[in-house]
Short mmCIF file of C-alpha atoms in Angstrom, two decimals:
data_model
loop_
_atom_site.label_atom_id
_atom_site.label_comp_id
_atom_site.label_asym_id
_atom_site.label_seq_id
_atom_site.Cartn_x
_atom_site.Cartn_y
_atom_site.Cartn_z
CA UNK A 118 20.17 -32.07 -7.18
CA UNK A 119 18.58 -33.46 -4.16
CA UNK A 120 17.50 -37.20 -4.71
CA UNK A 121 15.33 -37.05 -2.61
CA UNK A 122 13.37 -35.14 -4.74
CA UNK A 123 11.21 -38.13 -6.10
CA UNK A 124 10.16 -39.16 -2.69
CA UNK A 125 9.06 -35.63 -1.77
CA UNK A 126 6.90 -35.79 -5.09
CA UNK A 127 5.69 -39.27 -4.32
CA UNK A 128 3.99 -37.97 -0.88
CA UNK A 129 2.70 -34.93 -2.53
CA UNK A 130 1.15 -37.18 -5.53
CA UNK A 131 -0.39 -39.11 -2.97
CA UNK A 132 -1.50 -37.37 -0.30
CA UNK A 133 -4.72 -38.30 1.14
CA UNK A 134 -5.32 -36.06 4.31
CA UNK A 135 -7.23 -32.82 5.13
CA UNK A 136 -7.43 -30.09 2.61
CA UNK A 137 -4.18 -28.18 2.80
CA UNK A 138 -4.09 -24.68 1.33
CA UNK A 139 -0.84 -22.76 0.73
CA UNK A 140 0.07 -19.32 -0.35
CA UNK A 141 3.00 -18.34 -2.28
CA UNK A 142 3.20 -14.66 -1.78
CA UNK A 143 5.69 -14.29 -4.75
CA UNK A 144 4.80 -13.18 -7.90
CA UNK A 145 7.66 -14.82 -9.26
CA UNK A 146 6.73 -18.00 -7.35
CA UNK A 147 3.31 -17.84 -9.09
CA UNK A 148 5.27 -17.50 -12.49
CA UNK A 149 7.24 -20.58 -11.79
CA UNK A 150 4.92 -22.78 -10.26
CA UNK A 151 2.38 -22.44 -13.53
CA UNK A 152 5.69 -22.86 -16.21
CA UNK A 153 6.84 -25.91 -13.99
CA UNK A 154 3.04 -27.86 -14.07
CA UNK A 155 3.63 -28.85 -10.25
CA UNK A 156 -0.33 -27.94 -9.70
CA UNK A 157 -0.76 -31.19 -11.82
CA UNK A 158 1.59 -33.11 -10.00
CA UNK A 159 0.40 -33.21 -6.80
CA UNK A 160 -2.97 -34.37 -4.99
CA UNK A 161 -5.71 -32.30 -5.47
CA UNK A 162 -6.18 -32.05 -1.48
CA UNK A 163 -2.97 -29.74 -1.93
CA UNK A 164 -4.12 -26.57 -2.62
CA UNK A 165 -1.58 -23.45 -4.19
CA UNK A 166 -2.94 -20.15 -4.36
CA UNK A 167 -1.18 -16.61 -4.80
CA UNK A 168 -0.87 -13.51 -2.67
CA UNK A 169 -0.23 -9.86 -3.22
CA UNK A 170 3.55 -10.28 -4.33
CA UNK A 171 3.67 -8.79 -7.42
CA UNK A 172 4.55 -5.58 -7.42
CA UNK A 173 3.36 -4.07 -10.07
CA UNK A 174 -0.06 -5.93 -9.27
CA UNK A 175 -0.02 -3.96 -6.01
CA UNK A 176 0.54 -0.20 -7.33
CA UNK A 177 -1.80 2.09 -6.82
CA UNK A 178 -3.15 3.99 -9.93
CA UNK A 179 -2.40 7.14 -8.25
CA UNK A 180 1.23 6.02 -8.81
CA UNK A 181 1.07 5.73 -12.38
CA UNK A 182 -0.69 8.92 -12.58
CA UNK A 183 2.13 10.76 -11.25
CA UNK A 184 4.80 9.43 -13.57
CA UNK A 185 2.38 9.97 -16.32
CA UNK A 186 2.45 13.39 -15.36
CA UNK A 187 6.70 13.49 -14.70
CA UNK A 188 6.88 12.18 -18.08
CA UNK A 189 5.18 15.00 -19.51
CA UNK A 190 7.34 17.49 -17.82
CA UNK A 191 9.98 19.31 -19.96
CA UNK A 192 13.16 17.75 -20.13
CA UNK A 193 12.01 15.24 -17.75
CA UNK A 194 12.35 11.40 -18.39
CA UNK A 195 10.79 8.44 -16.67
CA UNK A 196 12.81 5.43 -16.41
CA UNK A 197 11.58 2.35 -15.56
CA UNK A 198 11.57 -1.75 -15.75
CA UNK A 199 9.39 -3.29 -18.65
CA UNK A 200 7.21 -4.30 -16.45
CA UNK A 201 4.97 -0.98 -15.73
CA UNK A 202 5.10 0.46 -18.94
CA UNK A 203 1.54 -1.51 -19.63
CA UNK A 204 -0.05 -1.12 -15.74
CA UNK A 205 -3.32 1.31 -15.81
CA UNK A 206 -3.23 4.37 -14.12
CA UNK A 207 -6.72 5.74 -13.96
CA UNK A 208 -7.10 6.79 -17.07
CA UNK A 209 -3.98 5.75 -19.42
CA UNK A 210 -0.48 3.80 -18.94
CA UNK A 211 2.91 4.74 -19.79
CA UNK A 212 2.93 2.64 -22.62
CA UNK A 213 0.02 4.65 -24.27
CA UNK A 214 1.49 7.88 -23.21
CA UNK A 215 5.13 6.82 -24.77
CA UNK A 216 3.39 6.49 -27.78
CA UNK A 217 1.70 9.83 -27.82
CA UNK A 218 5.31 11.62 -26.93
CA UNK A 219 5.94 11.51 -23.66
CA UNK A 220 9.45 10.55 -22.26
CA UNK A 221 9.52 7.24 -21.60
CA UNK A 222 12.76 5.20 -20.92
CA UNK A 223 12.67 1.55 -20.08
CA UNK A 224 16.28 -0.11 -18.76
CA UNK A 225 17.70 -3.70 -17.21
CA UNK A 226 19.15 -1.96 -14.11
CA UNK A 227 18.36 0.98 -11.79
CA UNK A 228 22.33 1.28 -12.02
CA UNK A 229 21.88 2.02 -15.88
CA UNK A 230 20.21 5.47 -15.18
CA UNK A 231 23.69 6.86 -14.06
CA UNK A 232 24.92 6.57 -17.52
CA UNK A 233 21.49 8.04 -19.01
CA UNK A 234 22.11 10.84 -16.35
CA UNK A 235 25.75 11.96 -17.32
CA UNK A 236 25.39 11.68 -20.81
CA UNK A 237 22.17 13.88 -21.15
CA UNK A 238 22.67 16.83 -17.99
CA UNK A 239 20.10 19.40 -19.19
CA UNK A 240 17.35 16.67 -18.67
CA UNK A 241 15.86 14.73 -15.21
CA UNK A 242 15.54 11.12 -14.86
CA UNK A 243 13.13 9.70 -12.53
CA UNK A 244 13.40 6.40 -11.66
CA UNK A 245 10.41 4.39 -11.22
CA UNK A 246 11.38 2.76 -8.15
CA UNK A 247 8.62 0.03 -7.47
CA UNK A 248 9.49 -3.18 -5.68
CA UNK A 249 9.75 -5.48 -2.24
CA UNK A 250 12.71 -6.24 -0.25
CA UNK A 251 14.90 -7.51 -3.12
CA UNK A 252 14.99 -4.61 -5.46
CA UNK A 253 15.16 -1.94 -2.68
CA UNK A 254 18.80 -2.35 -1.40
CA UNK A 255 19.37 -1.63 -5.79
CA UNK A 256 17.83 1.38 -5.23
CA UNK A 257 20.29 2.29 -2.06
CA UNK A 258 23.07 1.25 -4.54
CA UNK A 259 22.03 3.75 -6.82
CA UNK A 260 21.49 6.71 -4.29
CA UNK A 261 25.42 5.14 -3.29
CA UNK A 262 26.05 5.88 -7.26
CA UNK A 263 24.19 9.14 -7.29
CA UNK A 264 26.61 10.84 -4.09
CA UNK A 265 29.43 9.55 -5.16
CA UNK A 266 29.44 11.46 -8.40
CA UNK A 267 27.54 14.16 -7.00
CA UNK A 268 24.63 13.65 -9.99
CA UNK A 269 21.90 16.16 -9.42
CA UNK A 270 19.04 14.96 -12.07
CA UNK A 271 18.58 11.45 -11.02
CA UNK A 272 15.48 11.49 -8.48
CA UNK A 273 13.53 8.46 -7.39
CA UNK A 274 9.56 8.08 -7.71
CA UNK A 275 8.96 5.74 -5.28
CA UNK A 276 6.31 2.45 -4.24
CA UNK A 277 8.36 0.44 -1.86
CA UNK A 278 6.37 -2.27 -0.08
CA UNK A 279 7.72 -4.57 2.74
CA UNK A 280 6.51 -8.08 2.82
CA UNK A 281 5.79 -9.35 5.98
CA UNK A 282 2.68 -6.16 6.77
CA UNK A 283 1.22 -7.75 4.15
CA UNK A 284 1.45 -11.13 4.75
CA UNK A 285 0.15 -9.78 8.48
CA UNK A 286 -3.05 -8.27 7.15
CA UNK A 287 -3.67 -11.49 5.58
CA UNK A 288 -3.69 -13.39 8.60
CA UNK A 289 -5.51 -10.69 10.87
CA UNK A 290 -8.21 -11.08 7.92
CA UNK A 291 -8.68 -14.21 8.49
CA UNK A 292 -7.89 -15.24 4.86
CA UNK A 293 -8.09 -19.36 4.86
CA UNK A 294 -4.26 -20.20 4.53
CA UNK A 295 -2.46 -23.26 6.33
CA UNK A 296 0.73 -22.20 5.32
CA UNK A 297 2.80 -19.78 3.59
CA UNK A 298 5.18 -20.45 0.54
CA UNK A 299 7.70 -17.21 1.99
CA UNK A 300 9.26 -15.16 -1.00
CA UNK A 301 12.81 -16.48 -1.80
CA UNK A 302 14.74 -13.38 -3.41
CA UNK A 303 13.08 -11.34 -0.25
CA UNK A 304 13.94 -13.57 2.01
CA UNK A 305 17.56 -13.40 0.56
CA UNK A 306 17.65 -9.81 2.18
CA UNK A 307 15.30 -10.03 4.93
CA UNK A 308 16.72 -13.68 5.89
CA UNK A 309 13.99 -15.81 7.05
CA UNK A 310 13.74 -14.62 10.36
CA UNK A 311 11.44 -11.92 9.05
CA UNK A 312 8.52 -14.24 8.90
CA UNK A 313 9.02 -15.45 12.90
CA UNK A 314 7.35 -12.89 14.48
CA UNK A 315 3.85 -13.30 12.10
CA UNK A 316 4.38 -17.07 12.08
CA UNK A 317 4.27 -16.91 16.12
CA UNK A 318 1.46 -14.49 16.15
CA UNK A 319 -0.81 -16.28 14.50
CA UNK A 320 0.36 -19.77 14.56
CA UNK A 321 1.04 -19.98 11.03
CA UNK A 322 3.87 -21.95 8.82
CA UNK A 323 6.25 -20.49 6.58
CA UNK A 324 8.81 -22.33 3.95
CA UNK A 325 11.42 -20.25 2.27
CA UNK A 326 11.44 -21.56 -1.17
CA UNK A 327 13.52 -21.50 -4.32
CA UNK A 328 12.31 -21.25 -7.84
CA UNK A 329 13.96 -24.12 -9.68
CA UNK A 330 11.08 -26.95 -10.14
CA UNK A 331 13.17 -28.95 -7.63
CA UNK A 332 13.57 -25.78 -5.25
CA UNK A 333 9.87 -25.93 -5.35
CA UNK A 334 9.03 -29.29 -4.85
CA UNK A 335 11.60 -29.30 -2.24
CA UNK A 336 9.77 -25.95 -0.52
CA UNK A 337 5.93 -27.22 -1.18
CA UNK A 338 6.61 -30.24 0.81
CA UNK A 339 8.84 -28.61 3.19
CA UNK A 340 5.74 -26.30 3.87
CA UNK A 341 3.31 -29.05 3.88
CA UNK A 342 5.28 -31.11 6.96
CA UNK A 343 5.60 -27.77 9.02
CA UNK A 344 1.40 -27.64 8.67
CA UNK A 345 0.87 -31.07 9.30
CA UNK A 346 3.35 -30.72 12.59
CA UNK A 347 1.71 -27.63 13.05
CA UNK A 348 -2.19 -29.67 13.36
CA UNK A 349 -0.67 -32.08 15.35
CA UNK A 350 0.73 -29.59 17.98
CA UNK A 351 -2.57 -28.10 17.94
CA UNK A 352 -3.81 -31.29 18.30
CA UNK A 353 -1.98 -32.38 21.29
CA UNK A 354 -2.53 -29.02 22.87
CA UNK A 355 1.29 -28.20 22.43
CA UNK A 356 2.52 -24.91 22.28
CA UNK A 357 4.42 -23.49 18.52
CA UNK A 358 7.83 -21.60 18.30
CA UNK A 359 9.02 -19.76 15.63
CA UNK A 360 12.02 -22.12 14.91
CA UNK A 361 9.58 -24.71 14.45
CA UNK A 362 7.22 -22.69 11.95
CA UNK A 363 9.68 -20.72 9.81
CA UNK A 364 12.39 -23.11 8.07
CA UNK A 365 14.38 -22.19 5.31
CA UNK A 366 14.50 -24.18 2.42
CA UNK A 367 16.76 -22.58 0.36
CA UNK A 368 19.94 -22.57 2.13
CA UNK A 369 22.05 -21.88 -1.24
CA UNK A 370 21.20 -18.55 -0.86
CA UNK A 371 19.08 -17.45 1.85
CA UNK A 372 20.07 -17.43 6.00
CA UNK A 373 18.05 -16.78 8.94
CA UNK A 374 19.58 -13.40 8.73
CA UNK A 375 19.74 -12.01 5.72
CA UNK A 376 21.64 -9.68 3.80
CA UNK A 377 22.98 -7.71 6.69
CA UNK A 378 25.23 -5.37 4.62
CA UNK A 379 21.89 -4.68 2.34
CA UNK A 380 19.56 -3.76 5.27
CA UNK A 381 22.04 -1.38 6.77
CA UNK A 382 22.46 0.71 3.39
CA UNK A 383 18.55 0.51 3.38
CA UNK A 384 17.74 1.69 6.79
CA UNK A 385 20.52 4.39 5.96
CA UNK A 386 17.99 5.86 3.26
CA UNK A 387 14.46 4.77 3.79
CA UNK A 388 11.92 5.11 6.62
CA UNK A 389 8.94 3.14 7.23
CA UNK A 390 5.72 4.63 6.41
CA UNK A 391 1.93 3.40 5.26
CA UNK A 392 1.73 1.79 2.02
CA UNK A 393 -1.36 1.64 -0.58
CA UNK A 394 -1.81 -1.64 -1.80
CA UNK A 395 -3.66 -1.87 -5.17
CA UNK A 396 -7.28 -3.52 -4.47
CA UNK A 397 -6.32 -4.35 -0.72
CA UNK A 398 -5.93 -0.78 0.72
CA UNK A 399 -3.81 1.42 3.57
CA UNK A 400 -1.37 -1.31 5.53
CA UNK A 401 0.15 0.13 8.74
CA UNK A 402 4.17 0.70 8.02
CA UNK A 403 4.17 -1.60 4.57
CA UNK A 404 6.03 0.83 2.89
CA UNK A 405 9.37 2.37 3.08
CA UNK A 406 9.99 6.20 2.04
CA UNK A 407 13.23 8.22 1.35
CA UNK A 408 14.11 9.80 4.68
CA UNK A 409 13.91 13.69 4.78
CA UNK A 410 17.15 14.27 4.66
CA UNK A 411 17.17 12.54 0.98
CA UNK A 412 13.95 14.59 0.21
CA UNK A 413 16.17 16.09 -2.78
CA UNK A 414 16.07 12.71 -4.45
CA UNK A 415 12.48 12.25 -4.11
CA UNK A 416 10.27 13.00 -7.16
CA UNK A 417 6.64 13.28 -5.07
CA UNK A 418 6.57 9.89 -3.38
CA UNK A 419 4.17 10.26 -0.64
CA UNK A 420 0.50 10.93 -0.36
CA UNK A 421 -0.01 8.72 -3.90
CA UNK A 422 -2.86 6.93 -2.37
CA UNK A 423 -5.73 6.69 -4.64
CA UNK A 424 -6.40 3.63 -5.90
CA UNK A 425 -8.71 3.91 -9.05
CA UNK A 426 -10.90 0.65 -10.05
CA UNK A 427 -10.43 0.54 -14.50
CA UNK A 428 -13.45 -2.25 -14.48
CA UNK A 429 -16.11 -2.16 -11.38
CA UNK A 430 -16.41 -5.91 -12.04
CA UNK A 431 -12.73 -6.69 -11.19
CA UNK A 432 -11.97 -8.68 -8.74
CA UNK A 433 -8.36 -8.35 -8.60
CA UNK A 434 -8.40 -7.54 -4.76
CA UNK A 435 -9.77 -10.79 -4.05
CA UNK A 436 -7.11 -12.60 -6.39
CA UNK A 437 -4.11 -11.04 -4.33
CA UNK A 438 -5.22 -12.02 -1.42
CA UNK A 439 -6.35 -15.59 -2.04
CA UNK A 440 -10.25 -15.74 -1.89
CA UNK A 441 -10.78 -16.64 -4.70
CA UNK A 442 -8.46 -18.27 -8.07
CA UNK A 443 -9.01 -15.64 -11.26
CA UNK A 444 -11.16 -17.70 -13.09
CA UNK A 445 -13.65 -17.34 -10.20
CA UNK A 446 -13.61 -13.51 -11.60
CA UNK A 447 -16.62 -13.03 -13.90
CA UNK A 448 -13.99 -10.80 -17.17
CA UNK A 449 -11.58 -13.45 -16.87
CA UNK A 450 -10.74 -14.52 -20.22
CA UNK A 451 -13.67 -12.69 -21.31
CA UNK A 452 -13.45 -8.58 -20.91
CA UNK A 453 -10.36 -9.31 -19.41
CA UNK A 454 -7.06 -10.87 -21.21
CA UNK A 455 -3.84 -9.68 -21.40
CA UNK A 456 -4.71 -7.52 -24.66
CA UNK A 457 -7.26 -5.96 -23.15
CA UNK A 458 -6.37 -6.49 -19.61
CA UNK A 459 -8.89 -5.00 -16.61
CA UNK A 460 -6.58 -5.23 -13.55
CA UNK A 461 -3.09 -5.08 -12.61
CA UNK A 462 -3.18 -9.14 -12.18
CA UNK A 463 -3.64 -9.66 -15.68
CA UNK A 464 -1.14 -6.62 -17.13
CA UNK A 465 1.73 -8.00 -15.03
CA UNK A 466 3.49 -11.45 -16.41
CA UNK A 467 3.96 -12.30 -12.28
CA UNK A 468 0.34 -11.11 -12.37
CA UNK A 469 -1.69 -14.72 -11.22
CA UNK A 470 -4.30 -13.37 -13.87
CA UNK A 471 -1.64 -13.38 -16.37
CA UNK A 472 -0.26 -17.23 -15.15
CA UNK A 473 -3.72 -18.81 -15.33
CA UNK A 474 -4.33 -17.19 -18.60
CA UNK A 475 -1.56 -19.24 -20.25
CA UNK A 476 -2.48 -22.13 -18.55
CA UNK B 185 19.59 -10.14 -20.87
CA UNK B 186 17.64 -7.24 -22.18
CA UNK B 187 14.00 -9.39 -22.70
CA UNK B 188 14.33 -10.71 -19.16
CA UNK B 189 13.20 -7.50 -16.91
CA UNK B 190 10.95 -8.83 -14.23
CA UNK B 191 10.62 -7.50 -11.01
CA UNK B 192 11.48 -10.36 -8.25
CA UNK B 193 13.32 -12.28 -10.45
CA UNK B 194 16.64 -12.93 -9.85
CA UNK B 195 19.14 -15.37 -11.67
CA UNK B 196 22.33 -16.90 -10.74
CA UNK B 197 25.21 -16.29 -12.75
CA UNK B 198 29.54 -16.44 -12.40
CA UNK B 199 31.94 -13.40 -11.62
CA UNK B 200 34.49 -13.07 -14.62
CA UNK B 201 35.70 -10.08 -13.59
CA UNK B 202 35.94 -7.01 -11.11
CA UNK B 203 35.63 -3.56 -13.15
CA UNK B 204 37.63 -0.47 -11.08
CA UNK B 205 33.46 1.18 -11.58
CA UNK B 206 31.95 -0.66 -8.83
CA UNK B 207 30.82 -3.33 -11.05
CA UNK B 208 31.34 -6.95 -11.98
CA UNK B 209 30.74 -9.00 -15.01
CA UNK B 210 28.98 -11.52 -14.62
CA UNK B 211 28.43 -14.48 -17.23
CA UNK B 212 25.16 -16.05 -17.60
CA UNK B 213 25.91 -19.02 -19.92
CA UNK B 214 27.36 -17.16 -22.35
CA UNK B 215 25.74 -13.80 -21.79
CA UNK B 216 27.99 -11.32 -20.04
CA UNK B 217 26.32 -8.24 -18.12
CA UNK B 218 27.93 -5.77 -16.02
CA UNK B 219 25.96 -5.89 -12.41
CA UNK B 220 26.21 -3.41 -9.42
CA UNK B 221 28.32 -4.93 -6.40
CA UNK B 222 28.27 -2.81 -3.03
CA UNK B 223 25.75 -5.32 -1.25
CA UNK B 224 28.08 -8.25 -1.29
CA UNK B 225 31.58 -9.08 -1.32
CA UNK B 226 32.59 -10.87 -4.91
CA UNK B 227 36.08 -12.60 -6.29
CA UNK B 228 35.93 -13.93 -9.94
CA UNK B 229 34.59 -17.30 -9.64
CA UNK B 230 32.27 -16.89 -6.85
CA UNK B 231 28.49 -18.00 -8.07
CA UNK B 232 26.29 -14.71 -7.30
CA UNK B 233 22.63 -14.03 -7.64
CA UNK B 234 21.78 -11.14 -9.93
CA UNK B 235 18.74 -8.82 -9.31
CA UNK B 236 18.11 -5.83 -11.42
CA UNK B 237 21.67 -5.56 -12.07
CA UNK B 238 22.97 -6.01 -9.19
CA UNK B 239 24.69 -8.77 -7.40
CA UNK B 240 22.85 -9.43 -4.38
CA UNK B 241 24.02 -12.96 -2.87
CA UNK B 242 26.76 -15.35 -3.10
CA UNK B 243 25.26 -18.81 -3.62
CA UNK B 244 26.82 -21.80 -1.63
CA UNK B 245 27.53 -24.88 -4.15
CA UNK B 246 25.76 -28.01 -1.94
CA UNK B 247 22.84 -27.74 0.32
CA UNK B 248 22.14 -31.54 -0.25
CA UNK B 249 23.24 -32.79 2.94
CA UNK B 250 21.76 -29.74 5.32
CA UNK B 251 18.17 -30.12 3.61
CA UNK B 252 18.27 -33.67 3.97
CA UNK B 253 19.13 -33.41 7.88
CA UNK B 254 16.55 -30.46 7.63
CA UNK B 255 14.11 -32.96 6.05
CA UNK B 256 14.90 -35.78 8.54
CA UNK B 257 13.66 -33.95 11.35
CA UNK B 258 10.59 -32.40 10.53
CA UNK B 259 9.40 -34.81 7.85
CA UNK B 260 9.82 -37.69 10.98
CA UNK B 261 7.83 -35.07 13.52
CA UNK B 262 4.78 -34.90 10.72
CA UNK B 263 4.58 -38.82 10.19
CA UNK B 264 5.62 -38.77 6.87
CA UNK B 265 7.06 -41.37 5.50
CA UNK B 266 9.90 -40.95 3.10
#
């Protein structure tokens, strides 16, 4: 462990200077951050609110429609995480659907389909095959998997979203953020160098963080120094370069370039294409989609756009992207708990919903 | 492992063994799971981060001493004092 680690707390306990708002865009950064209790370890001028990186927060209902719909199929069988088995569609979930007959498989690994596959040949697996940056290079494993043993009933429904489009539309909206807590496991991929070009653009910080409580105190005050250096180069009228706004702070595991092997067998299937984003919209290349000459392995990806509101009151889209915290919503913890949840934020345990509902 | 099926989430674990199936197993303190290789290159003994079954980094042991020179620079630039 770093011993440093009590100093960096010290400052952050005690900090006494403008308001500082950060975003961890992580869904599993918003998970750790509420089971470690840093919010209540650090001045209340330090600010921590969450972004649109849950993925299951983000799908579009349309989405969940259409595996509702594969699951139905004859001798077809969904396969998924745990994770979306609760998230609405717009008018049921798998979970609901499971328990009214339909084929619903739920697995660890995208790799464990392959043995689902060549045990049971008279039936198709689809793979629900929703994440970011970290989980897609799994899902190029598996297409790997899927040639090499020439398996012809494994297709993939896909929802593939790329980070740094989104954390782009964040900043062209304007959205009140000093600095950005960057996504560790994507940035184990991507490499941190992902962020540089946004961070230029719009003059904005970014700290690659861990998810151990030290990783994070370590990251949260990493990212607090690069927006205080960042006000005082504004300050001073000094230019900012994207070495100076994007450092990584976990160098166990992340590098400024990533993965390299991982984005090669990624570009090798996928292309970029526009991306629904569950109460924020259409983002411009956010997505990625199997290329055409994969089209065989592709259970109806595209076009799965519409985005269907379960409560007109929620105000999920305004949790993911940082305007307001969920209890600012009117259901939370009324209409809306995770029983009886009313948007993806509260169905999803990285859901910031969820998070502030066990708090 | 089989509670533990979060999206992002990804946990470090040790290589025990490379399987002739593309695989490794990987112990978790205790817990042994097969996991995917293909997107890294793993020996037993190597500490690897796990992500949906599949081994997607190595992780280095100490990072102390860069984060500290990290630290040193940009924590001086900012004014604070450590």
């Amino acid at each position: 462990m770093n011993e440093n680690i009590s100093k960096y707390l010290s400052f952050l306990k005690s900090y006494d200077g403008d308001d500082i708002t950060l975003m961890e865009v992580c869904g599993s950064h918003t998970g750790a951050i509420a089971k470690s209790g840093i919010k209540d370890m650090i001045s209340g001028k330090i600010h921590l609110v969450s972004g649109p990186g849950c993925p299951v927060c983000v799908t579009p209902s349309a989405y969940i429609d259409r595996l509702i719909e594969l699951s139905k199929k004859p001798d077809t069988v969904v396969v998924t995480f745990g994770d979306m088995l609760r998230v609405p569609g717009s008018t049921s979930s798998l979970s609901l659907e499971k328990g009214n007959g339909a084929k619903v498989q739920m697995v660890y690994s995208p790799g464990d389909t392959v043995g689902l596959a060549l045990k049971s040949p008279e039936k198709t697996f689809v793979f629900a095959a929703v994440g970011f940056e970290t989980t897609i290079p799994v899902y190029a494993v598996l297409l790997d998997r899927i040639r090499e043993k020439d398996i012809k009933n494994i297709k993939l429904l896909t929802a593939l979203k790329l980070m740094p489009p989104a954390v782009e539309s964040l900043c062209r909206d304007n959205v009140r953020i000093d600095g950005f807590i960057a996504p560790g496991h994507v940035s184990v991929i991507t490499g941190s160098s992902a962020f540089e070009e946004v961070a230029e653009k719009y003059r904005i910080p970014f700290g690659v963080t861990g998810f151990q409580p030290e990783e994070l105190v370590t990251g949260i005050f990493g990212t607090v120094c690069l927006v205080l250096n960042e006000r005082k180069r504004r300050k001073e009228g000094k230019p900012s370069f994207k070495d100076q706004l994007v450092k990584n702070f976990y160098t166990s595991v992340v590098t400024r370039e990533g993965n390299r092997a991982a984005k090669e067998k990624v570009n090798y299937y996928f292309e970029p294409g526009d991306q629904v984003w569950r109460g924020i919209g259409k983002i411009k290349n956010s997505g990625l989609f199997l290329k055409e000459q994969f089209s065989k392995y592709d259970a109806g990806s595209r076009n799965l756009d519409e985005d269907h509101k379960i409560n007109r009151k929620c105000m999920c889209e305004k949790v993911l992207t940082g305007k307001i915290t969920p209890e600012m919503c009117p259901l939370f913890r009324k209409e809306c708990t995770p029983l009886s949840p009313q948007g993806a934020c509260m169905v999803s345990t990285e859901g910031s919903c969820f998070q502030y509902f066990l708090q | 492992m089989k509670g533990v099926i979060k999206m992002c989430v990804a946990l470090p674990g040790k290589v025990v063994k490379i399987n002739d199936d593309k695989t490794a197993e990987v112990d978790f303190n205790g817990n042994t799971v097969n996991a995917l290789t293909g997107l890294v290159v793993v020996k037993p003994g190597d500490q690897v981060l796990v992500h949906a079954g599949c081994i997607i980094q190595t992780v280095k042991s100490s990072e102390a001493d860069e984060l500290n020179e990290l630290f040193g620079e940009i924590a001086d630039f900012a004014g604070v004092k450590l």
